[in-house]
Short mmCIF file of C-alpha atoms in Angstrom, two decimals:
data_model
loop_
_atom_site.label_atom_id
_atom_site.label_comp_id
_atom_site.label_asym_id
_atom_site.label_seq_id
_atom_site.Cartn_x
_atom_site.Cartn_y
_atom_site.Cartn_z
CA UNK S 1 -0.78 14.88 -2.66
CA UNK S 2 -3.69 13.70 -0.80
CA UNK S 3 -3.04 11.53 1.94
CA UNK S 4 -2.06 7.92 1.21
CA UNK S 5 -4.64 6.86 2.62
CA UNK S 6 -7.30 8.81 1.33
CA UNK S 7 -8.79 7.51 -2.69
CA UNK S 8 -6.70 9.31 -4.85
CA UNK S 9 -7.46 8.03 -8.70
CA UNK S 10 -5.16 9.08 -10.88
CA UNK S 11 -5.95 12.31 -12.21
CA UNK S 12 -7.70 11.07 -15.73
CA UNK S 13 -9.84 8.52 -13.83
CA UNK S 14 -10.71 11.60 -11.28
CA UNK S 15 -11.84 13.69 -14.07
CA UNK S 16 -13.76 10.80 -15.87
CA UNK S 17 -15.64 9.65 -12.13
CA UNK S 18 -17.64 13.52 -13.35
CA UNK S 19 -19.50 12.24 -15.90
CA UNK S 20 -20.61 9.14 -14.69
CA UNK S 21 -24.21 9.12 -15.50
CA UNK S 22 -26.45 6.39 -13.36
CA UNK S 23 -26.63 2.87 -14.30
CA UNK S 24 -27.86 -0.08 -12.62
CA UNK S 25 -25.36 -2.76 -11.55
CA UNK S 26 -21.89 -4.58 -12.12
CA UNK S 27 -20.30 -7.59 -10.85
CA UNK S 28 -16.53 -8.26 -9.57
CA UNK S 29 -15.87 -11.43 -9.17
CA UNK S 30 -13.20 -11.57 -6.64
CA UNK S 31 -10.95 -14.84 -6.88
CA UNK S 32 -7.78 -15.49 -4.03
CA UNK S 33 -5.13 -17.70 -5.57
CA UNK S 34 -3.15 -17.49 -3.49
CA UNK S 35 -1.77 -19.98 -1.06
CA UNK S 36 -3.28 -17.84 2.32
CA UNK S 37 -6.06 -15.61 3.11
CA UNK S 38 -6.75 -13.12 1.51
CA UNK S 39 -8.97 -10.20 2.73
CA UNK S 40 -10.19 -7.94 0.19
CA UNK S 41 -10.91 -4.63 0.63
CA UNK S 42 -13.80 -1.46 -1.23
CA UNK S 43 -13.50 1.97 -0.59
CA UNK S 44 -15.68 4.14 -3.17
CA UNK S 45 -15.37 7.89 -4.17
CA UNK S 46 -17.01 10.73 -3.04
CA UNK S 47 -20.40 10.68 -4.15
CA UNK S 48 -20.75 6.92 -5.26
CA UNK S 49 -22.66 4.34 -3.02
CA UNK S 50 -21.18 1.65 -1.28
CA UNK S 51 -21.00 -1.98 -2.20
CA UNK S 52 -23.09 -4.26 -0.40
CA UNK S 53 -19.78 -5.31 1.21
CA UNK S 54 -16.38 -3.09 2.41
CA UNK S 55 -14.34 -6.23 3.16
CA UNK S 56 -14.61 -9.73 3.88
CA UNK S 57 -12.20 -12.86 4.43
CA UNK S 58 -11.33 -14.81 1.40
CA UNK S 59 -9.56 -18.57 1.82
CA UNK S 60 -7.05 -19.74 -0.47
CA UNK S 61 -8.93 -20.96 -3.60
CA UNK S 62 -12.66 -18.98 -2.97
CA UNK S 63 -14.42 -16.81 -5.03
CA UNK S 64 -17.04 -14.12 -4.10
CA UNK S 65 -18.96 -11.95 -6.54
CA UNK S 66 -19.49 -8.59 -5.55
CA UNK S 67 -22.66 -6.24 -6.92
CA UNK S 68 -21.35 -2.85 -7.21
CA UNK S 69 -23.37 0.39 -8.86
CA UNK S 70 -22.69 -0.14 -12.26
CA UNK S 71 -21.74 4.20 -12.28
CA UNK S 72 -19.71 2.80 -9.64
CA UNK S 73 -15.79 4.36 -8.66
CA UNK S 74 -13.77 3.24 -6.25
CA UNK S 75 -10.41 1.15 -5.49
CA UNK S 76 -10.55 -2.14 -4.21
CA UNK S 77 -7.53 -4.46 -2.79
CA UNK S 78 -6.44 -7.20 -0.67
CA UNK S 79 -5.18 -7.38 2.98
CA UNK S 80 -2.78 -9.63 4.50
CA UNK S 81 -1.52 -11.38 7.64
CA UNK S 82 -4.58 -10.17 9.30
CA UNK S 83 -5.53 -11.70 13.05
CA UNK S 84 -7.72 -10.57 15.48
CA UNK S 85 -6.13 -9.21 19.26
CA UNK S 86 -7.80 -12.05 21.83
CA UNK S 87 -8.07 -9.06 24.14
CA UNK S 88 -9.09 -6.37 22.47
CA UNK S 89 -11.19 -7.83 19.89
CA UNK S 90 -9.54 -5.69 17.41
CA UNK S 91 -9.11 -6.51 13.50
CA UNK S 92 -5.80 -5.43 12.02
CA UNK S 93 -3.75 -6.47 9.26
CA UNK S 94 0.16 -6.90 8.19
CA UNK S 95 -0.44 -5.31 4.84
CA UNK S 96 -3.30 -3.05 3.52
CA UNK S 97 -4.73 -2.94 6.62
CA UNK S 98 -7.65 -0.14 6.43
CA UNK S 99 -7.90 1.30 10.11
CA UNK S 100 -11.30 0.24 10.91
CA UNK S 101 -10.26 -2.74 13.24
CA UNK S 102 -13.09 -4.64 11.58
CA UNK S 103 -12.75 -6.98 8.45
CA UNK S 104 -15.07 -4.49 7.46
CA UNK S 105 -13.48 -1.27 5.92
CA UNK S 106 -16.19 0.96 6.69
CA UNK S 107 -14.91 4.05 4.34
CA UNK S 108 -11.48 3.78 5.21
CA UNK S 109 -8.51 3.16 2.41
CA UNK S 110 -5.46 0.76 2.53
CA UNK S 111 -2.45 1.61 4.58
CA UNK S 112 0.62 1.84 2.20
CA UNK S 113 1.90 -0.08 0.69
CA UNK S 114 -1.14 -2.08 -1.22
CA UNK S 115 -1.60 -3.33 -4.87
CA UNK S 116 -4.87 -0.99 -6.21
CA UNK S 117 -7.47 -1.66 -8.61
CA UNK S 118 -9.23 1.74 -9.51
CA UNK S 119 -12.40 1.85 -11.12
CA UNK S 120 -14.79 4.37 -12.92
CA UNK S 121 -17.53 2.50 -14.35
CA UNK S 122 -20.24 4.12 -16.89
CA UNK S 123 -18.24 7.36 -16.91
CA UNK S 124 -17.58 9.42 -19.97
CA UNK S 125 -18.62 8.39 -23.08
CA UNK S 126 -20.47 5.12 -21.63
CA UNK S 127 -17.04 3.65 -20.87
CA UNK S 128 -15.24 1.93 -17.88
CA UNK S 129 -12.17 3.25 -16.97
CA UNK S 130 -9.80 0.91 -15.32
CA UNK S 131 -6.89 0.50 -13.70
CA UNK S 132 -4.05 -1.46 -11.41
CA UNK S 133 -1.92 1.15 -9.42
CA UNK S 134 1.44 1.25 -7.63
CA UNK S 135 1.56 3.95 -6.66
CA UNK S 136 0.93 3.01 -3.22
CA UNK S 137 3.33 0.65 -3.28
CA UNK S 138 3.09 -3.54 -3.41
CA UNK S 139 1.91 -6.01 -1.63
CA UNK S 140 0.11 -8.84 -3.94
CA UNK S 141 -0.03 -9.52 -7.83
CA UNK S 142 -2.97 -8.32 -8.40
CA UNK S 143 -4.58 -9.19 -11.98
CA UNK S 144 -7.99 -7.32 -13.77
CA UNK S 145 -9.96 -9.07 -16.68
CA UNK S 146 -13.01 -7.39 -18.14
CA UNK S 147 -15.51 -9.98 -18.88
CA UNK S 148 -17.26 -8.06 -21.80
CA UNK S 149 -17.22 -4.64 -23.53
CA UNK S 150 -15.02 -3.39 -26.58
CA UNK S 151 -13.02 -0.55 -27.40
CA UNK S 152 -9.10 -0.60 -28.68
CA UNK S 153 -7.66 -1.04 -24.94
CA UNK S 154 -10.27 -3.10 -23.70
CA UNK S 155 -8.16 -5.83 -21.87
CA UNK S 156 -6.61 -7.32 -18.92
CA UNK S 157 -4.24 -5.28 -16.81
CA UNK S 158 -2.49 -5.87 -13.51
CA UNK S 159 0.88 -6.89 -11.75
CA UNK S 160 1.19 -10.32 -12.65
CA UNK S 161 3.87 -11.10 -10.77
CA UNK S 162 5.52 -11.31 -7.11
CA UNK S 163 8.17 -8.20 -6.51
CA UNK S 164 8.62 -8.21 -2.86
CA UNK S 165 11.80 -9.99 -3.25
CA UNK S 166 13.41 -7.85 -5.77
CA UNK S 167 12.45 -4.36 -4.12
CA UNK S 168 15.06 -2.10 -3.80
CA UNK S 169 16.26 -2.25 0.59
CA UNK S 170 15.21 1.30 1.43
CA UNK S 171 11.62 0.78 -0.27
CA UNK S 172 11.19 -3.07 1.63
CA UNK S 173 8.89 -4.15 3.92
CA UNK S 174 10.00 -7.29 6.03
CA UNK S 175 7.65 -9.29 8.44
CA UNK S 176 9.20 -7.97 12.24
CA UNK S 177 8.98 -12.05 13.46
CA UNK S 178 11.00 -13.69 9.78
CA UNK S 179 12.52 -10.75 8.13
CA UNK S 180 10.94 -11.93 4.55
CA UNK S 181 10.04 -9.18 2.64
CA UNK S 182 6.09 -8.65 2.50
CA UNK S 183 5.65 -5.19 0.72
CA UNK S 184 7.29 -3.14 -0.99
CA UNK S 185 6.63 1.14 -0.36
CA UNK S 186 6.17 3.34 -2.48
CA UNK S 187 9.27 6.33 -3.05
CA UNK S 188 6.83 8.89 -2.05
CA UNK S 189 5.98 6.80 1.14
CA UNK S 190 9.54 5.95 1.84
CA UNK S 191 10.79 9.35 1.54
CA UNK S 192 7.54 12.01 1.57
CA UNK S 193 10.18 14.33 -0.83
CA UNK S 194 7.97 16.26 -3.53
CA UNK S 195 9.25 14.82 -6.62
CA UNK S 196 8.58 11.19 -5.93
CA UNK S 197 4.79 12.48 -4.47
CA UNK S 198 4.14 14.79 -7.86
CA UNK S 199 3.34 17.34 -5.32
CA UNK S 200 3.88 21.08 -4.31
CA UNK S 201 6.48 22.41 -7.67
CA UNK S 202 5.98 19.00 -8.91
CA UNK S 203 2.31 18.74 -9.22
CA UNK S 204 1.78 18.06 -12.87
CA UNK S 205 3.04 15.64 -15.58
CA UNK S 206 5.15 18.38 -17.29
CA UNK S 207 6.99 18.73 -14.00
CA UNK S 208 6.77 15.40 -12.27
CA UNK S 209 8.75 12.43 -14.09
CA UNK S 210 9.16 9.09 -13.39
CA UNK S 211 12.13 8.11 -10.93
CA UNK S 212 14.51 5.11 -10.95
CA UNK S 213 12.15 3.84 -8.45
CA UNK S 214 9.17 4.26 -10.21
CA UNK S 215 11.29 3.03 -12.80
CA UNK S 216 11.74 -0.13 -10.85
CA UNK S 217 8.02 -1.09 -10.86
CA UNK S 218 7.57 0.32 -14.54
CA UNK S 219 9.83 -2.37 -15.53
CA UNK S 220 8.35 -5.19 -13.34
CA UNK S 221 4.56 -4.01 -14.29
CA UNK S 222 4.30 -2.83 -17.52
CA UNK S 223 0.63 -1.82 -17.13
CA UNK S 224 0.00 -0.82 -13.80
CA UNK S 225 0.65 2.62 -12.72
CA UNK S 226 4.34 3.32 -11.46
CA UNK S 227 4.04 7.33 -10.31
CA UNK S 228 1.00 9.28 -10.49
CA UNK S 229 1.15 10.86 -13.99
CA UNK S 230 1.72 7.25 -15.58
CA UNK S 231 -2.09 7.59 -17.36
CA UNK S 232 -0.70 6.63 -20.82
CA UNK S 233 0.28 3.45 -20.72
CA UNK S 234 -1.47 2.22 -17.79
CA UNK S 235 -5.48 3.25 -18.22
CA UNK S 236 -7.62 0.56 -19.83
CA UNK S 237 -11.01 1.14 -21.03
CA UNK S 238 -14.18 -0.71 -22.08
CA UNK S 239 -17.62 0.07 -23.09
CA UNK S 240 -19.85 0.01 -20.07
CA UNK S 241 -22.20 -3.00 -18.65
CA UNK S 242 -19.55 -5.40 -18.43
CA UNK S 243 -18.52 -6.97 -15.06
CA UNK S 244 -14.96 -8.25 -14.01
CA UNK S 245 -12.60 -10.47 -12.69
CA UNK S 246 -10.50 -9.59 -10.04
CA UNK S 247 -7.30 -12.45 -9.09
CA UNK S 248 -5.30 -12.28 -6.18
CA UNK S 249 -1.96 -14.36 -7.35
CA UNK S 250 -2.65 -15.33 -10.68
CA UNK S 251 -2.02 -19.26 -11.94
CA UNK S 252 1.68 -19.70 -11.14
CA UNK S 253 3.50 -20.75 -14.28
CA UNK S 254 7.08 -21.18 -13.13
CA UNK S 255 8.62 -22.06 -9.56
CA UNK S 256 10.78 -19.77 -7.78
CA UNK S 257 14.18 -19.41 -8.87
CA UNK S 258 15.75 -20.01 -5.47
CA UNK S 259 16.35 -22.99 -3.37
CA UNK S 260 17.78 -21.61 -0.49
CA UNK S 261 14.48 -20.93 1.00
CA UNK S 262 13.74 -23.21 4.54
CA UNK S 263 10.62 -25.22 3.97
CA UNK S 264 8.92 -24.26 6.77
CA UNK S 265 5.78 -21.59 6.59
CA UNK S 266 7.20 -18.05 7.80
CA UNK S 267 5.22 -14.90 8.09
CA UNK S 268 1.85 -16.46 8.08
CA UNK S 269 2.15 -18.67 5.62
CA UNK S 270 2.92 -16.05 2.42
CA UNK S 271 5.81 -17.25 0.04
CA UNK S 272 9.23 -16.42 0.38
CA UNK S 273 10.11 -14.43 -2.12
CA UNK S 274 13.60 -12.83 -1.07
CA UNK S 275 15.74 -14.76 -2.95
CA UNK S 276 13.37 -15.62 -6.24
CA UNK S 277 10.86 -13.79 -8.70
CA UNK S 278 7.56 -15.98 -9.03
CA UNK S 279 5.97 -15.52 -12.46
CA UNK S 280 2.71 -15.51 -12.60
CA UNK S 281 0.67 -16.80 -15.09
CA UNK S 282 -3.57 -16.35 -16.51
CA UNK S 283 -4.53 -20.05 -17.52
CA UNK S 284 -8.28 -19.23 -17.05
CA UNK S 285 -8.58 -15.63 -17.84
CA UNK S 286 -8.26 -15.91 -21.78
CA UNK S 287 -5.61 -14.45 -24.50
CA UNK S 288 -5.70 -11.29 -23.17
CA UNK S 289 -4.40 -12.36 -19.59
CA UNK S 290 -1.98 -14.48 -21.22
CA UNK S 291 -0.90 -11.70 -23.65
CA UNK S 292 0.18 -9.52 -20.54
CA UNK S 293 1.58 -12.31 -18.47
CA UNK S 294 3.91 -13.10 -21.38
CA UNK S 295 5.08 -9.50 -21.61
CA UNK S 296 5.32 -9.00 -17.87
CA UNK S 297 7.53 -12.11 -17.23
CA UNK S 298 9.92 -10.74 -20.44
CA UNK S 299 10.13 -7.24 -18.32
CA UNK S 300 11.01 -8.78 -14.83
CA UNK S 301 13.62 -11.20 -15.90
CA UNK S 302 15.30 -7.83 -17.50
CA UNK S 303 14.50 -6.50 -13.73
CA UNK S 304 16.29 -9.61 -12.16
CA UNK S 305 19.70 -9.85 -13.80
CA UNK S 306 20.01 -6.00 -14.13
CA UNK S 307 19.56 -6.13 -9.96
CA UNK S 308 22.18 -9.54 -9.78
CA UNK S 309 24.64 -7.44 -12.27
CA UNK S 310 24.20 -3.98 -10.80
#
């Protein structure tokens, strides 16, 4: 496996990002519901030019449209907990932090673990491929609408809902000052062992399978990528020259389960989510959005009494 942080697309986007053939321009139009900051962050493929921006801060409730080459690949996904060092002047971040020490990413990826979307726009056949990946682990529902375009899987996609709370202990990520969970790693990031990376012996999808952790995220996400051979049920295409929607904490359509949680703002002001699942809802994004939200919610409440039982 490349390394984590490095753009790895799955390997059917990869192979699509060859026949991209030029274009003009698409928008994402990048929307932070959540209750915090949000700061999203680009990083393009080999080959394809940058966006006109690599990261930026995003306040609770904005939205920024972003031109991108419309023959465009890359990954894009949000940072959190971020602060500046009064001393040093240096940018860093809690979660998906990129390296640069700039809210500006500069060519440099997310540090595991980090909620993807992965794009190839205008690629083979004049289609958009698509995607939301966990591969790299968690760290924010993340939710993809395409705004036009057809084609049989043309539709929303994403991790609709909030699993830090539910991830298995050895995968968690807690904040060092609270001890709420913030992330959740991936297996292959937890434990670098070859069969949860799909590397070495276990470099293709005849040999590399999906693991009870994979498992775990399968069943939370139904459409995002869970392991790195997880192309068939998890790769969403539209014709090309549409642009798209991008929601950090999608509309949330129930309130968390528990009520042990202190009132008081911990880990800079994200939810607590240790001892409740927050489903996540798509008022604004259409049936689609809806469609998957319904479907998602059914999959994690199987998720949450399996873990209470188990």
């Amino acid at each position: 496996m490349a390394s984590l942080k490095s753009l790895r697309l799955p390997p059917l986007l990869a192979l699509l990002s060859f026949f991209a053939p030029v274009a003009s321009s698409a928008s994402f139009t990048i929307t932070n519901n959540c209750g915090y900051t949000v700061w999203p962050g680009l990083l393009s493929g080999a080959g394809t030019a940058p966006p006109e921006t690599t990261g930026f801060s995003l306040a609770a409730g904005q939205s920024r449209s972003i031109a991108v080459a419309a023959s465009w690949s890359g990954r894009l996904w949000g940072r959190t907990l971020c602060s500046t060092d009064p001393s040093t002047g240096k940018f860093t971040c809690a979660t998906g932090d990129c390296g640069s020490g700039t809210p500006e990413c500069s060519g440099s990826g997310a540090t595991p673990p980090a909620t993807l979307a992965e794009f190839t726009l205008n690629g083979a056949g004049g289609m958009d491929f698509f995607d939301v990946s966990l591969v790299d682990g968690y760290n924010l529902p993340l939710l993809v609408v395409p705004t036009a375009g057809s084609g049989g899987n043309c539709a929303a996609t994403g991790c609709a809902v909030d699993i830090n709370g539910l991830c298995p202990s050895d995968l968690r990520v807690t904040a060092s000052d609270s001890g709420y969970a913030t992330a959740c790693r991936s297996a292959c990031e937890a434990f670098g062992q070859p069969e949860f990376c799909c590397s070495g012996e276990f470099a293709s999808p005849e040999t590399c399978k999906p693991s009870s952790y994979s498992q775990f995220f399968k069943n939370a996400c139904p459409r995002a990528y869970s392991y790195a051979y997880d192309d068939a049920t998890s790769t969403f295409t539209c014709s090309a020259g549409g642009d798209y929607v991008i929601t950090f904490c999608p509309s949330t359509t129930s309130q968390k389960a528990g009520e042990n949680n202190p009132s008081k703002p911990v880990a800079g002001n994200l939810p607590l989510t240790n001892n409740s699942m927050v489903f996540i809802g798509a008022e604004s994004t259409g049936a689609a959005a809806a469609q998957l939200v319904d479907a998602t919610a059914i999959a994690v409440a199987i998720v949450f009494f399996h873990w209470l039982l188990y």
